[in-house]
C-alpha cells in the first residue's frame, strides 16, 4: 500500500521535473520578440497616417490598441476595420467615435493657379505625397495620396480640395452598376 | 500505358468536371458566309486598348490611313492601336467604353472618308524573317487574343517555357456565337498559315485543333487545311470534342485534351501548353503575310431582334449601334444588348460603344429569348451548382459568404478560381444570380488587395518620411554643434586669455592674501638672515631657493616690446636733454648693477630694471642669503639679467644715437614708472584692480610678444626684502608706446617676424609665471599713450602727492589702452 503511494509520488515528481525542464526550455527557445499583436493590428489599419485617432500615425495607434485603447478611433478604416479590430482584440464592436468617412476614397487636389508655394502642405503631408518647392507651385501625387486631409487645413489660400477618386475601368466595382446577366430560355430551343 | 502524345494522336479525350448543355442557338447566325457591312461613318478607337498607358501620335484634325499606328508606348502588355479606316481624327475625348461599367475612356473619334485606304503595308514571307522579327511584327500588328480575353498574343508566343503542345481553340462553346465556326469554314487555309507560324515560333511536338462536335463543317475544313499545310506530318490534328459548355475555357479545354489540370494561379505555359484562338491564328497570318495590323474581326451579330443575323467583318472601333443599324436591328422595349455570349457576356446600356479586339458577338435578344427577370429566392442548398461547376468549386458556399460580404471567407473557398462561366446560375432552381455575387466579391477582394498594397506603400512612405525628418534633425544638430565649436575656436584665444586671466585673478587673489604673510616672513627671514645666518640658514635657504626659482622664471620674460620707429610727434629737441640724462642714468644703473654683481657676486643680485627720470628709480634688489645652491641660481639669474640689461643698455645706446628713439623710450619709461607707482599704490589698496591688471598685463604681453619689433624691455624680477609689501616682479613695460598706433604696428610687423617665436615663448613664459608666482603681482605698465611727451613732462612736473592721482588716471587710461591692444592683438591673430 505504502509502496504504491511512494511510487505514485515519485513518478509524479519525476514527471513534474521533466515537464518543467521542457517548459523552461520551450519558453526560452520559442520566445516571441516584441508584441505580435501590434503588427496584426497595424496590418488592419488603413495606413492613411491621418492622425484622426489622436495618435501620430497608424503604428502608434496600433500600439495603443494593443495596450487596450478603443478600436473605434479610425474613421478612414470605417466600420469594417473597426469590426476586424474588435474581433482581433476580442472586444465588443463599438460605433465609430467620429463620423465615419464616406466610403468614397478621396485624394487631395491642389488648384495650382492659386498655390503660392508656401510649402505648408508639404510639411503637413505624412506620406510625402506633395511635390513642390518654396515659391513654386505644388502638386499632389494622387497615386500616393492617402486622402488623410491633413494638408487642407494648413493651406493659407485654401487651394486644396479633397476630390473623390475617379472611377476607372480598373477600380470599377460591379456593385456600382450591377448588370443583369440573363439567360437564354430553354423555351426558345423548344420552339 | 500510352504516352500523352500517343493518346493525343489517338484523339483520346478526358472528362472535364461540371458543365452544362444550354441551347446552342448557333444556326441563327452560322447559315451565311461572313460578309462585309458598309463602312461606318464614324469610328471610336479607345486609347489604349491593351495596356496601361500609351502616347497618342495623332492630333485632332489629322488625316489617318487605315492601319496607321495611333499610339506608342511601352509596358509589358502594351499593344499599339491602329486606325481602323482612313479618315480624319475629329476628336479625342472620353467616350463610353465597351465595358460592363460603360465608363468613359479616352478615345479617338475618326470620321471615315469612305475610301478605306490602307497605309503602306509591309508584305513579307515568313521564311525570310527571324523568330524575333515575327514576334515583333505580331506585337506591332496589335494582335491580342480574339477569344474574348484580349491578352497580347506576342507574350504567349514568346514564352520562356518549353512548349510541348499548342491547342488551337475552335471550340466556341457559348450559345449563339458562330464567328470562329464561320472563320474556320471559310478561311481554314489562312488559319493554318497562322498555325504554321505559331508552330515555327513555339516548335511544339503536337498541335491540336479542338473543335466541338456541333461544328462538323468547320472540323472538316480544318482537316482539309491541315492535309495540305506545310506543317510536318502527324504534328497537327483536329480533335473533335463533345459539345458541352464551357469546354472552350482555356483550362477546361486543356483538361479535356490532355487530362491535366492547370493548377490554381498557374499559367498553361507552365504545363508546356499554349492555347490560341483560331481567330488569333488568322490575325497572325494576316499580319505576317500581308503586314496587316489587327483592325477588323469577325463579329457575330445575332438575336431575334436582328433581322439579318450572321457574321460580319467589322472594323475595330465600329460603334455597336452603327453595326446593329446595318443589320436591321429593331429594338424591342426594354431591349438588352449583350456583348459576348449569353453566358459570359455583359450587357451594355449605351449602344454607342466601339467593337473591340475581343468582341466576338453582339447579342440583341428578343424578350422571349431570355428568361424573364425572376426574383431571387432563397438558396435551398440543393448542390446543383456544385455539380455544374467546371472549376470544382462550391458555389453555394461562395454565395453564402459573398452575400454576407465575408469576402475573406469566400476567398478561402478559392473564389479566385471561379471562371465566371455562369453554369451555377444557369442550373440554380432558386434563380440566384450567383455569378453576380462572385463578381462583386471578386472586385471587392481586388480592391482590398490594392488597398493593402497602397497602405503598405503609404506606410513605407510615412516611415521614410519619419526617418528623413529624424536624419534632418540630427544633421541640423550636428551642424549647430559644429558651428558652435567653430565659433568657440574663433574665440579661443580671447577665451584662453579670459581663462588665463581668471586663473591669474585667482592666483593674484591668493597671492594678495598670502603676500602679506609671506612678506612678513620674508622680512623676518631676511632679518634673521642678517642677524644670524647660522640659525635660520636652512629655512631661509629653502625659501631663498624657492624665490630664486621664481626669480629665474620671472627673469627671462622679454615680453615687452620696444618700437624702434620714429615718433614723429615727439619733438626731438625738447626731449633730447632729458633723454640724455636718462640715458646716463640708465648707464649708471647698469654700471651699478654690474658693479654690484661683480662685488657681491654670490650674495646680492640687483637687477635694476626700471629707469625713471623722476627721482624714484626703482632699484630692486634681490637679497638672497648666502647659499651655495642659491648662489649658483642667483648667479645664473644675475647673468641673465646682466645680459638683459646689457641689451637694454645697447638699446639705449643706440637710442642715444637716435634721439627720437631714446626720447620715446624714455617717455615710455616714464609712463611705466608712473604705471608702476600707480600700481604700487593700487596694489596696496585694491587687490581687485590688480587682478584686472594682471589680466590686462597678460593680454598685452601676448599682444606685444606678437608685435614686438625689437627689444624686449625691462622685465624686472625682483624680490624685495624692503618694507614694500608688494613685490613688483615683473614690469612689463612697453618700450615705446605701441602708441595704439596701427601704423607703427604695421611697420613693426615685418621686423617682427623673426622674433615671433621668441616673443611667443616669452609670452607663454609670462603667462605661466603669472599663474605660478604666488608672490607676484604682475603689473603691466601700459604705454601706448598717445601723448607720451605731455605725460613725460607732466610726470616730471608733478610732485609726489599729485603723482598718486595722476597715476590712477594714467592707470585707467593705460587699462583701456591695454584692453584695446588686447583686442587688436586678437584681431591680428
GROMACS .gro file of N, CA and C in nm, chain B residues 94-143:
model
  150
  285UNK      N    1  -1.314   6.149  -7.399
  285UNK     CA    2  -1.367   6.030  -7.332
  285UNK      C    3  -1.503   5.991  -7.389
  286UNK      N    4  -1.512   5.866  -7.422
  286UNK     CA    5  -1.637   5.813  -7.477
  286UNK      C    6  -1.668   5.686  -7.399
  287UNK      N    7  -1.797   5.659  -7.385
  287UNK     CA    8  -1.839   5.540  -7.312
  287UNK      C    9  -1.767   5.417  -7.366
  288UNK      N   10  -1.723   5.334  -7.274
  288UNK     CA   11  -1.642   5.220  -7.316
  288UNK      C   12  -1.727   5.097  -7.333
  289UNK      N   13  -1.672   5.005  -7.410
  289UNK     CA   14  -1.737   4.876  -7.429
  289UNK      C   15  -1.699   4.789  -7.311
  290UNK      N   16  -1.766   4.815  -7.202
  290UNK     CA   17  -1.731   4.750  -7.076
  290UNK      C   18  -1.858   4.746  -6.994
  291UNK      N   19  -1.865   4.652  -6.905
  291UNK     CA   20  -1.985   4.639  -6.823
  291UNK      C   21  -2.017   4.769  -6.750
  292UNK      N   22  -1.915   4.845  -6.719
  292UNK     CA   23  -1.938   4.969  -6.646
  292UNK      C   24  -1.987   5.081  -6.736
  293UNK      N   25  -1.950   5.075  -6.862
  293UNK     CA   26  -1.985   5.182  -6.953
  293UNK      C   27  -1.916   5.312  -6.921
  294UNK      N   28  -1.811   5.305  -6.839
  294UNK     CA   29  -1.740   5.427  -6.802
  294UNK      C   30  -1.671   5.487  -6.924
  295UNK      N   31  -1.666   5.618  -6.930
  295UNK     CA   32  -1.599   5.679  -7.045
  295UNK      C   33  -1.448   5.660  -7.037
  296UNK      N   34  -1.391   5.630  -7.151
  296UNK     CA   35  -1.244   5.623  -7.160
  296UNK      C   36  -1.201   5.709  -7.278
  297UNK      N   37  -1.077   5.753  -7.271
  297UNK     CA   38  -1.025   5.840  -7.377
  297UNK      C   39  -1.027   5.766  -7.511
  298UNK      N   40  -1.085   5.828  -7.608
  298UNK     CA   41  -1.096   5.763  -7.737
  298UNK      C   42  -1.069   5.861  -7.848
  299UNK      N   43  -1.025   5.806  -7.959
  299UNK     CA   44  -1.000   5.882  -8.079
  299UNK      C   45  -1.123   5.868  -8.168
  300UNK      N   46  -1.186   5.976  -8.201
  300UNK     CA   47  -1.300   5.968  -8.292
  300UNK      C   48  -1.248   5.993  -8.433
  301UNK      N   49  -1.269   5.895  -8.519
  301UNK     CA   50  -1.221   5.907  -8.656
  301UNK      C   51  -1.341   5.910  -8.750
  302UNK      N   52  -1.352   6.018  -8.826
  302UNK     CA   53  -1.456   6.026  -8.930
  302UNK      C   54  -1.400   5.964  -9.056
  303UNK      N   55  -1.467   5.858  -9.103
  303UNK     CA   56  -1.417   5.786  -9.219
  303UNK      C   57  -1.435   5.871  -9.344
  304UNK      N   58  -1.335   5.861  -9.432
  304UNK     CA   59  -1.350   5.932  -9.560
  304UNK      C   60  -1.416   5.843  -9.665
  305UNK      N   61  -1.440   5.719  -9.626
  305UNK     CA   62  -1.512   5.630  -9.716
  305UNK      C   63  -1.422   5.556  -9.813
  306UNK      N   64  -1.297   5.597  -9.824
  306UNK     CA   65  -1.207   5.531  -9.920
  306UNK      C   66  -1.146   5.404  -9.862
  307UNK      N   67  -1.138   5.401  -9.732
  307UNK     CA   68  -1.078   5.286  -9.663
  307UNK      C   69  -0.938   5.256  -9.718
  308UNK      N   70  -0.859   5.360  -9.731
  308UNK     CA   71  -0.726   5.346  -9.791
  308UNK      C   72  -0.628   5.290  -9.689
  309UNK      N   73  -0.562   5.184  -9.729
  309UNK     CA   74  -0.460   5.126  -9.641
  309UNK      C   75  -0.336   5.213  -9.640
  310UNK      N   76  -0.270   5.210  -9.526
  310UNK     CA   77  -0.137   5.268  -9.524
  310UNK      C   78  -0.043   5.169  -9.591
  311UNK      N   79   0.085   5.205  -9.602
  311UNK     CA   80   0.181   5.116  -9.666
  311UNK      C   81   0.197   4.990  -9.582
  312UNK      N   82   0.169   4.878  -9.643
  312UNK     CA   83   0.181   4.752  -9.570
  312UNK      C   84   0.308   4.680  -9.613
  313UNK      N   85   0.375   4.628  -9.517
  313UNK     CA   86   0.500   4.557  -9.547
  313UNK      C   87   0.465   4.410  -9.564
  314UNK      N   88   0.466   4.367  -9.686
  314UNK     CA   89   0.438   4.227  -9.715
  314UNK      C   90   0.567   4.150  -9.703
  315UNK      N   91   0.560   4.038  -9.635
  315UNK     CA   92   0.684   3.962  -9.620
  315UNK      C   93   0.654   3.814  -9.621
  316UNK      N   94   0.756   3.740  -9.646
  316UNK     CA   95   0.747   3.594  -9.644
  316UNK      C   96   0.804   3.547  -9.510
  317UNK      N   97   0.728   3.470  -9.435
  317UNK     CA   98   0.775   3.432  -9.301
  317UNK      C   99   0.911   3.363  -9.302
  318UNK      N  100   0.941   3.294  -9.411
  318UNK     CA  101   1.068   3.222  -9.414
  318UNK      C  102   1.185   3.319  -9.416
  319UNK      N  103   1.158   3.443  -9.457
  319UNK     CA  104   1.265   3.542  -9.462
  319UNK      C  105   1.283   3.614  -9.330
  320UNK      N  106   1.200   3.583  -9.235
  320UNK     CA  107   1.204   3.654  -9.108
  320UNK      C  108   1.258   3.564  -8.998
  321UNK      N  109   1.326   3.627  -8.904
  321UNK     CA  110   1.366   3.552  -8.786
  321UNK      C  111   1.247   3.545  -8.690
  322UNK      N  112   1.260   3.460  -8.592
  322UNK     CA  113   1.152   3.446  -8.494
  322UNK      C  114   1.126   3.577  -8.422
  323UNK      N  115   1.235   3.646  -8.388
  323UNK     CA  116   1.219   3.773  -8.317
  323UNK      C  117   1.145   3.875  -8.403
  324UNK      N  118   1.178   3.873  -8.530
  324UNK     CA  119   1.110   3.966  -8.621
  324UNK      C  120   0.961   3.933  -8.629
  325UNK      N  121   0.933   3.806  -8.631
  325UNK     CA  122   0.792   3.766  -8.636
  325UNK      C  123   0.720   3.811  -8.510
  326UNK      N  124   0.786   3.787  -8.396
  326UNK     CA  125   0.724   3.827  -8.270
  326UNK      C  126   0.698   3.977  -8.269
  327UNK      N  127   0.800   4.053  -8.313
  327UNK     CA  128   0.781   4.199  -8.307
  327UNK      C  129   0.675   4.243  -8.406
  328UNK      N  130   0.667   4.172  -8.519
  328UNK     CA  131   0.561   4.205  -8.616
  328UNK      C  132   0.423   4.177  -8.558
  329UNK      N  133   0.416   4.066  -8.485
  329UNK     CA  134   0.288   4.033  -8.423
  329UNK      C  135   0.251   4.139  -8.319
  330UNK      N  136   0.353   4.183  -8.249
  330UNK     CA  137   0.326   4.286  -8.148
  330UNK      C  138   0.283   4.416  -8.214
  331UNK      N  139   0.358   4.454  -8.317
  331UNK     CA  140   0.327   4.582  -8.381
  331UNK      C  141   0.194   4.578  -8.453
  332UNK      N  142   0.151   4.458  -8.489
  332UNK     CA  143   0.020   4.446  -8.553
  332UNK      C  144  -0.091   4.455  -8.449
  333UNK      N  145  -0.055   4.459  -8.323
  333UNK     CA  146  -0.155   4.477  -8.218
  333UNK      C  147  -0.244   4.356  -8.198
  334UNK      N  148  -0.187   4.239  -8.217
  334UNK     CA  149  -0.272   4.120  -8.209
  334UNK      C  150  -0.289   4.077  -8.065
   0.00000   0.00000   0.00000
